Amino acid sequence: MRSHYCGHLNESHLDQDVELCGWVHRRRDHGGVIFVDLRDREGLVQVVFDPDNPENFAHAERLRSEYVIRVSGRVRRRPEGTANPDLPTGQVEVAASGVEILNASETPPFPVDEHVEVGEETRLRYRYVDLRRPEMLTRMKLRARVTRALREYLDRNGFMDIETPVLTRATPEGARDYLVPSRVHQGEFYALPQSPQLFKQLLMVAGMDRYYQIVRCFRDEDLRADRQPEFTQLDIETSFMDEESIMTLMEEMIREVFAHALEEALPNPFPRMTYAEAMRRYGSDRPDLRVPLELVDVGDVMAEVEFKVFSAPANDPNGRVAALRLPAGGELTRKEIDDYTRFVGIYGAKGLAYIKVNDVAAGREGLQSPILKFLPDASVAAILERTGAQSGDLIFFGADKAKVVNEALGALRVKLGEDRGLMERGWRPLWVVDFPMFEWDDEAGRWISLHHPFTSPKEEDLELLESDPAACRSRAYDMVLNGTEVGGGSMRIYRHAVQQQVFRILGISEEEAGDKFGFLLEALKYGCPPHGGLAFGLDRLVMLMTGAASIRDVMAFPKTQSASCPLTRAPSAVDDRQLRDLNLRLRRVPGQEG
């Protein structure tokens, strides 16, 4: 039906006859001549309808926004002074010789224009219209370029694209599963996969050596900007490679993708940082290195002060007292400080102590703070020296359980970077390594995996598995980009006895392990090779690359924050016949009728 895409026309097509198909983006009547901006996936081109052709002109007068039309005509140069340098096709136009209305359109619910603000609920309800907007088209095209570049790199490096099951069984670790009732096996359920983790490990046992898959995953968990109930990840697994080799291969892939899709050169190599250092300096295991601010430990100089707010956590093995220096922060108003105090309260902080450094050379006399009266001169001097404070700075303090201090000051660090214009431009990738194997869950009263229960401990820490689980480190590695984890992976446990030992520490009984993971435990007995892998959040990666605020803006048909789809109105009720087929009956919860 067409000879060219609208957005591909340029001066090389002058005097050529073309056939175009697309949507009416805009129609303008200028003194008897009708101009139509015709839009397709590749862009816009101006089409001119002259009254000298009465039949065509009559059709053009009927055209409205979002009509689908087919145009025939000749490419010509735009008259002098009318070229549009902001448009790739802006030097040319098409003089229409024929037009066919393929389909009319009702007035769209919102203009197909990237500069128009539209509520998200409306955008998702009419997603097929929203996706026509140039901004959304650009994001979808970049996503396609990214996935193509990933596939080409992995294919070139000997990886096999292998599909794994979507209907599998529920697992006891991680987020909640989406369950699928079985009609054939009454009373039993499949689960949608949270990841292909176990199957890709089985593929390594099977000798596939290098596997990848761009795969849909499902997690029934609370949502936020970078989470969805269903999402896409690039899943990778390799045999006979250690973590250094895997990280080298993967960062080369990401460098190639950025060069191909964005023409951006990422650092070579990516810097490495241990989990312990990341938490100490930035309060986060996914630090945004674009922000130059760092946390500084001052617990040792607060241990003997009379102020219990500082001395109690300073003497608590699980506590932390840290300082965060804000250059030129002395100009903050009391209201701004109060706003930041409320902000850290989101993360459990009970307050936000501070010291304004008016004149560092004057010592205590040059400082301003409600807490100064509680601090001896030696502590004040140590704080100023350790933080490197200068006149005009402000020092914030966090004092609480280490988890609270890290989360509160880590988030404050990034917010100050954004609010105060300290955020550096560019891309700052990072590998975070040497994660703890376990973390203690106070609510459950047991150890849980920091990554997942199939992550291998470091060989030199094997003896700590039983004697000191808190000190045991894993062979895990996360790729962080501008403060967002884009990929996480590890070397896997490939020895049967070690996997059983880890299950035991996690409180998974032999019976439960056999019931839930028996097929994996059995496979480990049949010549399982050393193996490891990685999974990249594809939606999250593309979100960063496009500068979108949410992964919903880089997915064709996402769900809302409440995990619903305004377009299809899912989830929805099903009729009684379907429930009977599945041998299911809905139970009304008292107080939720109607």
XYZ file of C-alpha atoms in Angstrom:
594
model
C 0.000 0.000 0.000
C 2.942 2.366 0.446
C 6.321 2.953 -1.118
C 7.971 4.846 1.750
C 7.588 5.649 5.433
C 6.654 9.285 6.057
C 9.636 9.959 8.297
C 12.139 8.588 5.765
C 11.535 11.189 3.053
C 14.284 13.729 2.429
C 15.960 15.670 -0.376
C 17.234 12.462 -1.975
C 13.593 11.723 -2.905
C 12.958 14.992 -4.745
C 10.738 14.612 -7.836
C 9.902 10.997 -6.946
C 6.325 9.713 -6.909
C 5.510 8.150 -3.533
C 2.678 6.291 -1.834
C 2.279 7.029 1.899
C 0.017 5.627 4.611
C -0.535 6.972 8.083
C -2.547 9.089 10.501
C -3.541 12.726 10.184
C -1.454 14.376 12.881
C -2.540 17.910 12.117
C -4.634 19.611 9.402
C -4.293 23.287 8.524
C -6.262 25.332 5.957
C -4.165 28.291 4.772
C -6.095 30.466 2.396
C -7.440 27.741 0.176
C -4.427 25.403 0.405
C -4.730 22.512 2.882
C -1.660 21.243 4.691
C -1.717 17.851 6.432
C 1.039 16.578 8.672
C 0.934 12.862 7.949
C 2.372 10.627 10.680
C 3.477 7.024 10.807
C 5.860 5.057 13.032
C 8.933 6.711 11.508
C 7.871 10.355 11.730
C 6.001 13.195 10.035
C 5.905 14.668 6.550
C 3.931 17.612 5.237
C 1.380 16.847 2.518
C -0.067 19.702 0.433
C -3.541 19.601 -1.145
C -4.048 22.195 -3.861
C -7.562 23.384 -4.881
C -6.563 22.823 -8.532
C -7.505 19.180 -7.907
C -11.116 19.590 -6.717
C -11.748 15.899 -5.908
C -8.610 15.558 -3.778
C -9.276 18.903 -2.157
C -12.804 17.842 -1.217
C -11.426 14.702 0.439
C -8.811 16.779 2.268
C -11.521 19.071 3.625
C -13.114 16.024 5.296
C -9.921 14.977 7.059
C -9.747 15.222 10.833
C -7.221 14.362 13.497
C -6.244 10.646 13.573
C -8.016 9.717 10.328
C -6.127 6.883 8.632
C -5.359 7.785 5.027
C -3.376 6.759 1.991
C -1.759 9.512 -0.072
C -0.120 9.464 -3.471
C 1.943 12.385 -4.678
C 5.309 13.793 -5.716
C 8.108 14.886 -3.371
C 9.158 18.496 -3.867
C 11.305 21.001 -2.051
C 9.470 23.280 0.361
C 9.213 26.903 -0.791
C 12.005 29.184 0.398
C 11.483 30.329 3.969
C 9.081 27.502 4.892
C 11.575 24.725 5.655
C 11.429 23.244 9.157
C 14.979 22.533 10.436
C 13.595 20.766 13.544
C 11.983 18.046 11.420
C 14.018 15.348 9.612
C 11.625 15.734 6.659
C 11.501 19.507 7.045
C 13.183 20.351 3.725
C 10.564 18.579 1.614
C 6.821 18.161 1.220
C 4.525 15.936 -0.820
C 2.221 17.499 -3.393
C -0.812 15.220 -3.206
C -2.218 13.788 -6.420
C -4.584 11.353 -4.716
C -5.961 10.581 -1.262
C -8.007 7.699 0.118
C -9.630 7.711 3.548
C -8.962 4.217 4.846
C -10.734 4.804 8.142
C -12.270 7.701 10.025
C -11.624 8.386 13.697
C -13.675 9.816 16.500
C -12.107 12.748 18.310
C -9.309 11.110 20.348
C -9.502 11.324 24.161
C -6.332 13.451 24.158
C -4.112 15.024 21.495
C -1.382 12.819 20.082
C 1.279 15.323 21.064
C 4.251 14.777 23.365
C 3.829 18.241 24.894
C 0.333 17.625 26.238
C 0.030 16.483 29.855
C -2.433 13.603 30.226
C -3.344 11.672 33.380
C -1.859 8.178 33.583
C -5.219 6.473 34.066
C -6.465 8.022 30.800
C -3.237 7.190 28.977
C -3.481 3.529 30.015
C -7.216 3.332 29.279
C -6.487 4.444 25.690
C -2.991 3.008 25.457
C -3.302 2.367 21.712
C -3.684 6.141 21.269
C -0.995 6.976 23.819
C 1.504 4.765 21.986
C 1.045 6.900 18.853
C 2.625 9.887 20.602
C 6.134 10.634 19.286
C 7.631 10.350 22.784
C 6.205 6.855 23.288
C 7.148 5.746 19.772
C 10.738 6.845 20.450
C 10.844 4.811 23.663
C 9.430 1.695 22.034
C 11.910 1.969 19.174
C 14.822 2.360 21.569
C 13.629 -0.680 23.510
C 13.615 -2.666 20.268
C 17.157 -1.493 19.483
C 18.305 -2.527 22.963
C 16.822 -6.026 22.757
C 18.251 -6.494 19.265
C 21.722 -5.431 20.424
C 21.527 -7.751 23.450
C 20.547 -10.717 21.294
C 23.240 -10.013 18.732
C 25.934 -9.798 21.416
C 24.865 -12.988 23.178
C 24.430 -14.924 19.927
C 27.891 -13.813 18.856
C 29.359 -15.024 22.156
C 27.969 -18.527 21.983
C 24.812 -18.217 24.072
C 21.733 -20.279 23.177
C 18.238 -18.763 23.348
C 16.173 -21.380 25.220
C 12.607 -21.037 26.510
C 11.671 -22.207 30.001
C 8.169 -23.030 31.333
C 5.644 -20.366 32.274
C 3.471 -22.812 34.222
C 5.628 -24.116 37.060
C 5.314 -24.716 40.819
C 5.197 -22.348 43.768
C 8.381 -21.711 45.765
C 8.626 -20.716 49.445
C 11.256 -17.980 49.046
C 10.959 -14.472 47.585
C 7.799 -12.555 46.679
C 4.310 -14.017 46.503
C 3.506 -16.151 43.476
C 0.646 -15.705 41.041
C -1.220 -18.994 41.232
C -3.038 -20.676 38.333
C -5.628 -23.328 39.236
C -5.491 -26.553 37.241
C -8.699 -27.903 35.716
C -7.141 -31.286 34.947
C -5.558 -31.720 38.383
C -8.424 -30.654 40.626
C -7.382 -28.762 43.758
C -3.825 -28.222 42.537
C -2.143 -25.090 41.229
C 0.587 -23.947 38.923
C 2.577 -20.798 39.696
C 3.740 -18.206 37.208
C 7.544 -17.916 37.419
C 9.145 -15.137 39.431
C 12.255 -15.948 37.384
C 13.563 -18.955 35.433
C 16.225 -19.498 38.134
C 15.847 -23.219 38.717
C 15.301 -24.103 35.073
C 18.382 -22.238 33.912
C 20.429 -24.087 36.538
C 19.003 -27.361 35.224
C 20.050 -26.303 31.721
C 23.606 -26.021 33.024
C 23.339 -29.556 34.463
C 22.113 -30.576 31.012
C 25.302 -29.226 29.397
C 23.802 -26.255 27.507
C 26.870 -24.280 28.692
C 25.657 -20.774 27.790
C 21.961 -19.875 27.950
C 19.941 -16.701 27.623
C 16.306 -15.748 27.390
C 14.355 -12.497 27.237
C 11.619 -13.692 29.528
C 8.426 -12.516 31.184
C 8.388 -12.850 34.991
C 5.600 -12.409 37.535
C 5.577 -11.274 41.155
C 2.530 -10.598 43.289
C 4.006 -7.776 45.370
C 3.417 -4.147 46.231
C 4.222 -1.867 43.324
C 6.314 1.269 42.873
C 7.685 3.259 39.940
C 10.165 0.582 38.867
C 8.035 -2.489 39.665
C 5.210 -4.227 37.822
C 3.327 -7.482 38.505
C 4.698 -8.736 35.195
C 8.008 -7.561 33.844
C 10.724 -8.578 31.404
C 14.250 -9.600 32.229
C 17.253 -10.727 30.261
C 18.166 -14.012 31.917
C 21.673 -15.437 31.499
C 23.528 -18.500 32.790
C 26.969 -19.914 32.032
C 29.030 -22.960 32.958
C 32.761 -23.193 33.665
C 33.173 -19.443 34.198
C 33.972 -17.607 37.433
C 32.490 -14.310 38.555
C 35.315 -12.221 37.120
C 34.806 -13.716 33.671
C 31.042 -13.292 33.846
C 31.257 -9.666 34.981
C 33.781 -8.857 32.253
C 31.535 -10.408 29.596
C 28.393 -8.677 30.883
C 29.842 -5.185 31.219
C 31.211 -5.501 27.686
C 27.667 -6.296 26.580
C 26.217 -3.245 28.349
C 28.933 -0.999 26.909
C 28.088 -2.295 23.435
C 24.348 -1.749 23.964
C 24.872 1.870 25.075
C 27.183 2.520 22.144
C 24.687 0.994 19.689
C 21.437 2.416 21.078
C 22.550 5.779 22.498
C 26.007 6.348 21.014
C 27.272 6.708 24.595
C 30.662 5.398 25.746
C 30.588 3.844 29.218
C 33.745 3.478 31.355
C 36.051 0.535 30.692
C 36.277 -1.231 33.065
C 33.376 -0.539 35.409
C 34.595 0.255 38.944
C 34.110 -2.381 41.669
C 33.014 -1.771 45.246
C 32.312 -4.177 48.083
C 28.910 -4.221 49.730
C 30.501 -3.168 53.028
C 32.172 -0.128 51.459
C 28.992 0.886 49.613
C 26.967 0.786 52.821
C 29.643 2.632 54.793
C 30.154 5.449 52.283
C 26.704 5.752 50.720
C 24.228 3.925 52.973
C 23.061 1.878 49.989
C 24.102 -1.213 48.050
C 23.114 0.607 44.853
C 24.835 3.973 45.302
C 24.328 6.799 42.838
C 27.901 7.868 42.144
C 26.741 11.043 40.406
C 26.199 12.543 43.889
C 29.558 13.509 45.460
C 28.263 13.450 49.061
C 29.381 10.615 51.381
C 28.471 9.330 54.824
C 31.177 9.469 57.502
C 31.192 7.299 60.632
C 31.441 9.280 63.872
C 30.202 6.653 66.318
C 33.570 6.319 68.030
C 33.604 10.023 68.974
C 30.005 9.843 70.221
C 30.365 6.739 72.409
C 31.125 8.667 75.611
C 28.901 11.726 75.157
C 26.087 12.258 77.645
C 23.546 12.710 74.841
C 21.870 9.278 74.721
C 20.472 9.929 71.238
C 24.082 9.570 70.027
C 25.783 7.439 72.683
C 23.143 4.653 72.705
C 23.466 3.707 69.007
C 27.222 4.388 69.164
C 27.530 1.615 71.772
C 25.023 -0.724 70.106
C 26.674 -3.423 67.948
C 23.746 -3.022 65.528
C 23.720 0.761 65.712
C 25.381 3.495 63.709
C 26.115 7.198 64.088
C 27.008 8.852 60.785
C 27.493 12.383 59.480
C 26.683 13.803 56.060
C 28.334 17.093 55.090
C 26.438 19.359 52.700
C 28.717 21.960 51.077
C 27.241 25.466 51.373
C 24.358 23.939 53.309
C 24.526 26.671 55.913
C 22.207 28.724 53.718
C 19.345 26.259 54.271
C 16.405 27.806 56.107
C 14.856 26.246 59.192
C 11.833 25.316 57.099
C 14.029 23.487 54.593
C 15.758 21.596 57.403
C 12.350 20.694 58.857
C 11.288 19.420 55.410
C 14.357 17.185 55.245
C 13.609 15.971 58.782
C 10.158 14.893 57.636
C 11.721 13.269 54.578
C 14.062 11.003 56.588
C 11.100 10.113 58.796
C 9.766 8.120 55.836
C 12.698 5.763 56.388
C 12.160 5.381 60.127
C 14.484 8.139 61.377
C 13.205 9.766 64.569
C 14.858 13.084 63.792
C 17.655 14.824 61.921
C 20.303 16.537 64.027
C 22.535 19.110 62.350
C 25.367 21.560 62.859
C 25.748 24.751 60.809
C 29.398 25.638 60.260
C 29.420 29.432 60.105
C 33.171 29.861 60.692
C 35.281 26.718 60.894
C 38.350 28.657 62.076
C 36.469 29.822 65.178
C 35.923 26.246 66.398
C 32.908 25.762 68.656
C 32.155 29.489 68.600
C 31.731 29.380 64.836
C 29.099 26.658 64.976
C 25.321 26.814 65.337
C 23.221 23.863 66.514
C 20.786 22.756 69.247
C 22.995 19.705 69.954
C 26.291 21.553 70.547
C 25.668 21.781 74.292
C 25.740 17.986 74.481
C 29.068 17.559 72.655
C 32.492 18.015 74.250
C 35.183 19.973 72.406
C 37.075 16.815 71.444
C 34.008 15.353 69.735
C 33.267 18.610 67.910
C 36.860 18.904 66.684
C 36.865 15.263 65.499
C 33.601 15.750 63.595
C 34.871 18.863 61.816
C 38.135 17.183 60.880
C 36.625 13.890 59.783
C 33.917 15.446 57.618
C 36.298 18.008 56.110
C 33.822 20.771 56.991
C 34.346 24.263 55.579
C 32.798 27.583 56.512
C 29.250 27.754 55.165
C 28.694 23.985 55.284
C 26.010 22.074 57.148
C 26.489 18.650 58.745
C 23.524 16.314 59.137
C 23.606 13.377 61.571
C 21.883 10.020 61.683
C 21.878 7.976 64.906
C 19.859 4.772 65.191
C 19.999 1.139 64.146
C 22.436 0.855 61.237
C 19.629 -0.156 58.863
C 17.625 2.981 59.684
C 20.654 5.294 59.443
C 21.749 3.798 56.136
C 18.315 4.025 54.548
C 17.564 7.521 55.876
C 20.918 9.198 55.197
C 21.375 7.222 51.962
C 18.076 8.601 50.646
C 18.809 12.091 52.007
C 22.169 12.073 50.231
C 20.475 11.560 46.852
C 17.698 14.068 47.571
C 20.222 16.732 48.550
C 22.148 15.988 45.379
C 19.009 16.584 43.315
C 17.708 19.585 45.273
C 21.056 21.377 45.549
C 22.211 20.858 41.970
C 25.068 18.555 42.972
C 24.065 15.725 40.654
C 26.765 15.186 38.045
C 25.793 14.469 34.448
C 26.503 11.260 32.602
C 26.482 7.539 33.309
C 28.123 6.065 36.396
C 28.050 2.252 36.297
C 29.359 0.169 39.182
C 29.741 -3.457 40.235
C 28.851 -4.133 43.885
C 30.407 -7.378 45.128
C 31.015 -9.423 48.293
C 27.439 -9.317 49.558
C 26.535 -11.067 52.800
C 25.014 -14.490 52.238
C 22.237 -13.888 54.789
C 20.381 -11.218 56.677
C 18.388 -11.700 59.870
C 14.625 -11.291 59.645
C 13.419 -10.085 63.068
C 9.776 -10.674 62.198
C 10.313 -14.260 61.020
C 13.039 -14.924 63.601
C 15.356 -16.592 61.094
C 18.022 -16.029 58.484
C 16.914 -15.203 54.953
C 18.913 -15.042 51.725
C 20.097 -11.587 50.735
C 19.825 -12.676 47.079
C 18.290 -16.154 46.767
C 18.936 -19.554 48.375
C 20.900 -20.883 45.384
C 23.684 -18.290 45.678
C 27.082 -19.796 46.435
C 29.079 -18.749 49.495
C 32.689 -17.751 48.981
C 34.949 -20.779 49.244
C 37.004 -19.154 52.001
C 33.798 -18.496 53.994
C 32.328 -21.996 53.787
C 33.262 -22.762 57.395
C 31.274 -19.683 58.494
C 28.001 -21.054 57.140
C 27.228 -22.794 60.416
C 29.480 -20.976 62.887
C 28.803 -17.344 61.901
C 26.185 -16.908 59.140
C 26.252 -13.117 59.538
C 29.910 -12.989 58.501
C 29.565 -15.362 55.554
C 29.939 -13.616 52.192
C 28.416 -14.728 48.919
C 29.760 -14.892 45.386
C 27.112 -12.387 44.271
C 27.524 -9.338 42.088
C 25.086 -6.551 41.174
C 25.418 -4.056 38.340
C 24.312 -0.587 39.436
C 23.753 2.345 37.085
C 23.104 5.859 38.378
C 21.722 4.561 41.655
C 19.538 1.834 40.150
C 20.267 -1.883 40.209
C 19.934 -2.976 36.582
C 21.328 -6.487 36.937
C 21.950 -8.965 39.716
C 23.674 -12.315 39.660
C 25.893 -14.793 41.418
C 27.796 -18.012 41.198
C 25.398 -20.828 42.091
C 25.668 -23.674 44.539
C 26.507 -26.735 42.461
C 27.258 -29.241 45.226
C 24.398 -31.157 46.805
C 25.743 -31.042 50.377
C 26.303 -27.264 50.329
C 22.793 -26.611 48.990
C 21.289 -28.726 51.762
C 23.412 -26.868 54.307
C 22.160 -23.494 53.076
C 18.553 -24.698 53.143
C 19.093 -25.788 56.746
C 20.413 -22.345 57.775
C 17.386 -20.731 56.095
C 15.067 -22.877 58.182
C 13.948 -24.988 55.236
C 13.528 -28.517 56.498
C 14.685 -31.553 54.531
C 11.062 -32.465 53.959
C 10.193 -28.990 52.645
C 13.360 -28.824 50.554
C 12.534 -32.192 49.046
C 8.956 -31.150 48.344
C 9.781 -27.755 46.821
C 13.241 -28.295 45.338
C 13.641 -32.055 45.149
C 14.149 -31.984 41.380
C 17.053 -29.523 41.773
C 18.664 -31.412 44.654
C 18.460 -34.602 42.651
C 19.971 -32.918 39.583
C 22.950 -31.726 41.646
C 23.885 -35.388 42.150
C 24.331 -36.027 38.432
C 27.458 -34.165 37.459
C 26.444 -30.530 37.921
C 29.166 -28.173 36.605
C 30.273 -24.968 38.350
C 27.977 -22.281 36.986
C 26.747 -18.756 37.508
C 24.639 -16.149 35.845
C 22.912 -12.828 35.864
C 19.501 -11.308 35.221
C 19.029 -7.792 33.894
C 15.775 -5.907 34.431
C 15.111 -4.983 30.813
C 12.289 -2.542 31.622
C 14.427 -0.816 34.242
C 17.430 -0.574 31.924
C 15.372 0.964 29.115
C 13.710 3.332 31.610
C 17.134 4.707 32.521
C 18.280 4.914 28.916
C 15.188 6.883 27.830
C 15.066 9.108 30.903
C 11.517 7.944 31.675
C 10.224 8.353 35.224
C 8.671 4.877 35.425
C 9.039 1.486 33.773
C 5.366 1.889 32.791
C 6.545 4.411 30.211
C 8.737 1.860 28.423
C 6.260 -1.041 28.441
C 3.637 -1.311 25.713
C 0.775 -2.389 27.975
C 1.664 -1.936 31.661
C -0.491 -2.204 34.750
C -1.292 0.642 37.135
C 0.131 1.013 40.655
C -2.776 -1.149 41.848
C -1.843 -3.940 39.390
C -4.908 -3.348 37.218
C -5.246 -2.755 33.491
C -7.619 0.139 32.616
C -7.519 -0.914 28.948
C -8.824 -4.475 29.345
C -10.303 -3.947 32.831
C -8.235 -6.815 34.210
C -8.365 -8.414 36.677
C -12.029 -9.255 36.280
C -14.607 -11.629 37.662
C -15.199 -14.959 35.917
C -18.501 -16.724 35.490
C -19.727 -19.582 37.661
C -19.182 -22.168 34.908
C -15.461 -21.440 34.771
C -15.246 -21.681 38.560
C -17.102 -25.010 38.514
C -14.689 -26.363 35.885
C -11.830 -25.535 38.248
C -13.697 -26.864 41.280
C -13.398 -23.446 42.910
C -15.854 -21.468 44.977
C -15.446 -17.857 46.062
C -15.756 -17.117 49.760
C -17.050 -13.699 50.766
C -15.063 -12.002 53.525
C -17.330 -10.421 56.172
C -17.382 -6.662 55.799
C -16.326 -6.768 52.128
C -19.704 -7.622 50.579
C -20.799 -5.562 47.655
